[in-house]
Short mmCIF file of C-alpha atoms in Angstrom, two decimals:
data_model
loop_
_atom_site.label_atom_id
_atom_site.label_comp_id
_atom_site.label_asym_id
_atom_site.label_seq_id
_atom_site.Cartn_x
_atom_site.Cartn_y
_atom_site.Cartn_z
CA UNK A 126 -0.38 11.48 18.99
CA UNK A 127 0.47 12.15 15.23
CA UNK A 128 -1.53 11.96 12.28
CA UNK A 129 -0.30 9.35 9.44
CA UNK A 130 -0.67 9.57 5.85
CA UNK A 131 0.05 6.45 4.03
CA UNK A 132 0.31 7.08 0.35
CA UNK A 133 0.30 3.70 -2.17
CA UNK A 134 2.78 4.10 -4.73
CA UNK A 135 1.62 4.87 -8.30
CA UNK A 136 1.03 2.30 -10.85
CA UNK A 137 4.16 0.41 -11.70
CA UNK A 138 5.21 -1.80 -14.56
CA UNK A 139 5.03 -5.03 -12.63
CA UNK A 140 1.22 -3.75 -11.79
CA UNK A 141 0.32 -3.55 -15.62
CA UNK A 142 2.28 -6.89 -16.51
CA UNK A 143 0.50 -8.90 -14.13
CA UNK A 144 3.55 -9.58 -11.87
CA UNK A 145 3.97 -10.00 -8.30
CA UNK A 146 7.15 -7.65 -7.71
CA UNK A 147 7.87 -7.78 -4.26
CA UNK A 148 11.65 -6.85 -3.50
CA UNK A 149 11.95 -7.32 -7.38
CA UNK A 150 14.66 -4.42 -8.50
CA UNK A 151 14.08 -2.37 -11.13
CA UNK A 152 10.36 -2.10 -10.90
CA UNK A 153 9.50 1.45 -11.92
CA UNK A 154 6.38 3.56 -12.21
CA UNK A 155 4.70 3.15 -15.77
CA UNK A 156 3.41 6.22 -17.65
CA UNK A 157 0.25 6.42 -15.91
CA UNK A 158 1.96 5.92 -12.32
CA UNK A 159 4.26 9.01 -13.17
CA UNK A 160 1.04 11.13 -13.98
CA UNK A 161 -0.29 9.80 -10.75
CA UNK A 162 3.21 10.70 -8.85
CA UNK A 163 2.95 14.21 -10.74
CA UNK A 164 -0.50 15.14 -9.31
CA UNK A 165 0.27 14.22 -5.40
CA UNK A 166 1.78 17.60 -4.28
CA UNK A 167 -1.28 19.45 -5.29
CA UNK A 168 -3.52 16.75 -3.44
CA UNK A 169 -1.44 17.38 -0.78
CA UNK A 170 -0.96 20.92 -0.87
CA UNK A 171 -2.89 22.03 2.39
CA UNK A 172 -1.62 19.46 4.45
CA UNK A 173 1.74 20.48 6.69
CA UNK A 174 3.96 17.66 6.37
CA UNK A 175 6.64 16.97 9.45
CA UNK A 176 8.38 14.21 7.68
CA UNK A 177 8.30 11.91 4.82
CA UNK A 178 9.00 7.88 5.31
CA UNK A 179 9.49 5.68 2.11
CA UNK A 180 10.05 1.84 1.56
CA UNK A 181 13.05 1.58 -0.04
CA UNK A 182 11.86 0.51 -3.41
CA UNK A 183 12.20 2.21 -6.42
CA UNK A 184 8.40 2.79 -7.21
CA UNK A 185 7.75 4.24 -3.87
CA UNK A 186 10.86 6.64 -4.12
CA UNK A 187 9.64 7.74 -7.73
CA UNK A 188 6.33 8.21 -6.20
CA UNK A 189 7.58 10.82 -3.48
CA UNK A 190 10.11 12.47 -6.08
CA UNK A 191 7.46 15.37 -7.04
CA UNK A 192 6.56 16.08 -3.50
CA UNK A 193 9.98 16.35 -2.07
CA UNK A 194 10.81 19.06 -5.36
CA UNK A 195 7.85 20.56 -4.32
CA UNK A 196 8.90 20.83 -0.86
CA UNK A 197 12.84 20.61 -0.86
CA UNK A 198 12.58 21.21 2.96
CA UNK A 199 11.03 17.98 3.82
CA UNK A 200 12.83 15.59 5.41
CA UNK A 201 13.04 12.04 4.00
CA UNK A 202 13.60 8.64 5.67
CA UNK A 203 13.85 5.17 4.52
CA UNK A 204 12.50 2.41 6.72
CA UNK A 205 12.73 -1.22 5.47
CA UNK A 206 9.77 -2.48 7.70
CA UNK A 207 7.44 -0.60 5.42
CA UNK A 208 8.80 -2.60 2.26
CA UNK A 209 6.82 -4.71 0.06
CA UNK A 210 6.07 -8.03 1.64
CA UNK A 211 8.85 -10.57 1.05
CA UNK A 212 7.02 -12.89 -1.39
CA UNK A 213 10.08 -15.13 -1.71
CA UNK A 214 9.43 -17.64 -4.72
CA UNK A 215 6.41 -16.27 -6.07
CA UNK A 216 8.31 -12.68 -6.30
CA UNK A 217 8.35 -11.76 -10.24
CA UNK A 218 5.86 -14.52 -11.38
CA UNK A 219 2.58 -14.07 -12.78
CA UNK A 220 -0.48 -13.60 -10.79
CA UNK A 221 -2.45 -15.77 -13.17
CA UNK A 222 -0.20 -18.50 -12.71
CA UNK A 223 0.01 -18.16 -8.99
CA UNK A 224 -3.87 -18.16 -8.60
CA UNK A 225 -3.28 -22.15 -8.93
CA UNK A 226 -1.00 -22.54 -6.39
CA UNK A 227 -2.84 -24.19 -3.08
CA UNK A 228 -1.45 -21.67 -0.87
CA UNK A 229 -3.22 -19.05 -2.90
CA UNK A 230 -6.43 -20.42 -0.91
CA UNK A 231 -4.95 -19.48 2.28
CA UNK A 232 -3.63 -16.03 1.29
CA UNK A 233 -6.82 -15.38 0.54
CA UNK A 234 -8.91 -16.83 3.35
CA UNK A 235 -6.54 -17.39 6.29
CA UNK A 236 -3.83 -14.95 5.61
CA UNK A 237 -2.76 -14.91 9.06
CA UNK A 238 -1.32 -18.25 8.32
CA UNK A 239 0.09 -17.73 4.97
CA UNK A 240 3.77 -18.07 4.75
CA UNK A 241 5.60 -17.87 1.36
CA UNK A 242 7.86 -19.98 0.14
CA UNK A 243 11.25 -18.55 0.54
CA UNK A 244 9.72 -15.51 1.64
CA UNK A 245 8.15 -14.30 5.10
CA UNK A 246 4.72 -14.84 6.54
CA UNK A 247 2.12 -12.27 6.26
CA UNK A 248 1.74 -12.38 9.91
CA UNK A 249 5.56 -11.04 9.85
CA UNK A 250 4.67 -8.41 7.38
CA UNK A 251 2.02 -7.03 9.03
CA UNK A 252 4.29 -7.04 12.59
CA UNK A 253 7.20 -5.19 11.17
CA UNK A 254 5.01 -2.43 9.62
CA UNK A 255 3.02 -1.90 12.76
CA UNK A 256 6.16 -1.69 14.67
CA UNK A 257 7.57 1.07 12.37
CA UNK A 258 4.08 2.97 12.49
CA UNK A 259 4.22 3.02 16.12
CA UNK A 260 7.98 3.97 16.33
CA UNK A 261 7.32 6.74 13.89
CA UNK A 262 4.41 8.05 15.48
CA UNK A 263 6.50 8.32 18.77
CA UNK A 264 9.45 9.75 17.21
CA UNK A 265 7.40 12.39 15.19
CA UNK A 266 5.16 13.22 17.94
CA UNK A 267 8.27 13.99 20.21
CA UNK A 268 10.21 15.95 17.72
CA UNK A 269 6.97 18.09 16.02
CA UNK A 270 4.41 17.59 18.83
CA UNK A 271 0.80 15.81 19.01
CA UNK A 272 -0.73 17.52 16.29
CA UNK A 273 2.17 16.99 13.74
CA UNK A 274 1.47 14.72 10.60
CA UNK A 275 3.57 12.81 8.80
CA UNK A 276 3.55 10.77 5.39
CA UNK A 277 4.83 7.03 4.69
CA UNK A 278 4.79 5.80 0.91
CA UNK A 279 4.24 2.26 0.75
CA UNK A 280 2.76 -0.99 -0.76
CA UNK A 281 -1.02 -2.38 -1.14
CA UNK A 282 -0.70 -5.06 1.30
CA UNK A 283 1.43 -3.35 3.87
CA UNK A 284 -1.15 -0.40 3.61
CA UNK A 285 -4.13 -3.15 3.90
CA UNK A 286 -2.61 -4.81 6.94
CA UNK A 287 -1.87 -1.45 8.57
CA UNK A 288 -5.78 -0.14 8.36
CA UNK A 289 -6.57 -3.61 9.43
CA UNK A 290 -4.57 -2.84 13.12
CA UNK A 291 -5.87 0.52 13.12
CA UNK A 292 -9.67 -0.98 12.81
CA UNK A 293 -9.04 -3.54 15.29
CA UNK A 294 -9.57 -6.12 12.37
CA UNK A 295 -8.13 -9.83 12.71
CA UNK A 296 -5.71 -9.86 9.74
CA UNK A 297 -8.19 -12.77 8.19
CA UNK A 298 -10.34 -10.05 7.20
CA UNK A 299 -7.64 -7.62 5.89
CA UNK A 300 -8.38 -8.88 2.13
CA UNK A 301 -11.45 -7.05 2.16
CA UNK A 302 -9.73 -3.79 2.28
CA UNK A 303 -8.83 -2.00 -1.13
CA UNK A 304 -6.48 0.80 -1.95
CA UNK A 305 -5.74 1.95 -5.52
CA UNK A 306 -2.31 2.96 -6.76
CA UNK A 307 -1.26 6.60 -5.29
CA UNK A 308 -4.38 6.61 -3.05
CA UNK A 309 -4.37 8.49 0.11
CA UNK A 310 -5.34 6.48 3.60
CA UNK A 311 -5.00 8.61 6.68
CA UNK A 312 -5.04 7.54 10.41
CA UNK A 313 -4.83 9.31 13.29
CA UNK A 314 -3.53 7.88 16.43
CA UNK A 315 -4.46 8.64 19.99
CA UNK A 316 -3.15 7.11 23.01
CA UNK A 317 -6.29 5.18 23.34
CA UNK A 318 -7.24 4.06 19.82
CA UNK A 319 -6.38 5.08 16.05
CA UNK A 320 -9.18 6.50 14.01
CA UNK A 321 -9.56 5.67 10.33
CA UNK A 322 -9.94 9.21 8.62
CA UNK A 323 -9.66 8.25 4.91
CA UNK A 324 -9.21 4.92 3.04
CA UNK A 325 -7.87 4.70 -0.34
CA UNK A 326 -8.70 8.19 -1.51
CA UNK A 327 -7.77 9.26 -5.03
CA UNK A 328 -10.43 11.98 -5.36
CA UNK A 329 -11.50 10.04 -8.22
CA UNK A 330 -14.73 7.90 -8.11
CA UNK A 331 -14.66 6.63 -11.48
CA UNK A 332 -13.36 3.08 -10.49
CA UNK A 333 -16.98 3.26 -9.34
CA UNK A 334 -18.88 3.10 -12.53
CA UNK A 335 -19.31 -0.21 -14.72
CA UNK A 336 -17.20 -0.91 -17.25
CA UNK A 337 -16.73 -3.73 -20.40
CA UNK A 338 -14.89 -6.87 -19.00
CA UNK A 339 -12.08 -6.32 -21.18
CA UNK A 340 -11.10 -2.77 -21.49
CA UNK A 341 -8.93 -1.76 -24.23
CA UNK A 342 -7.27 1.38 -23.17
CA UNK A 343 -4.43 0.46 -20.88
CA UNK A 344 -5.27 3.22 -18.28
CA UNK A 345 -8.55 1.41 -17.81
CA UNK A 346 -6.73 -1.26 -15.47
CA UNK A 347 -6.67 1.74 -12.97
CA UNK A 348 -10.64 0.85 -12.48
CA UNK A 349 -10.27 -2.81 -13.08
CA UNK A 350 -9.87 -4.37 -9.50
CA UNK A 351 -13.29 -4.98 -8.20
CA UNK A 352 -14.63 -6.23 -11.67
CA UNK A 353 -11.63 -8.65 -11.76
CA UNK A 354 -12.13 -9.65 -8.28
CA UNK A 355 -15.60 -10.87 -9.35
CA UNK A 356 -14.09 -12.88 -11.96
CA UNK A 357 -11.78 -14.42 -9.96
CA UNK A 358 -14.74 -15.40 -7.24
CA UNK A 359 -14.06 -12.41 -5.36
CA UNK A 360 -10.38 -12.92 -4.45
CA UNK A 361 -8.13 -10.07 -3.63
CA UNK A 362 -5.25 -9.64 -5.72
CA UNK A 363 -1.99 -10.31 -3.84
CA UNK A 364 0.52 -7.26 -3.97
CA UNK A 365 -2.60 -5.46 -5.25
CA UNK A 366 -2.45 -5.94 -8.79
CA UNK A 367 -2.61 -2.91 -11.51
CA UNK A 368 -5.79 -1.64 -9.54
CA UNK A 369 -4.68 -1.77 -6.49
CA UNK A 370 -1.12 -2.68 -5.35
#
């Protein structure tokens, strides 16, 4: 079957503001996110793409804009099923405030039981995304052959849940997975099992280096995720945060 390249959108204004954006309209890439998107065509230059599929949200569309400009022949499709998790009443709230909510412990430790007030459950989020991937895999293979490669631009929690599915991991373990803004994750699907080929690859290993606890440079937010997790007792950032969503 086809090979899927999952691209997480570039860093957004909500990421740097510490907001859980969800489906809030008008969330754009910030300056760093625009730079990440501009670099994407060169990073994928050697990869023939049969099609591109995007979340309908602005930050994903902006991430793919440079790639589409460089490849005007590339067909673009929109699929709501790979849109961000519907966080309901949590949408557009500060993550620092949400950390004290009792539900956050469930989101971190037992996400398969988590349902956002006024939104959807994390199980439903994963199910719709997996359904979308399976259907697009079959469509791409039928139209372009089993060696075809296609791309999806989506969101941190969506990509993490798809990786968990590909690895045969229970959703309760998906918070152990990390994907940076504009990172590339690749999964090759076969009739018997998927193979994870890349995970959260940005081509930049600077985020693995130690850094001061409070960086002054806003761009340093790209490297803040693991340290921030340590400061919060190892919790993953819902929606990904500045370094992961």
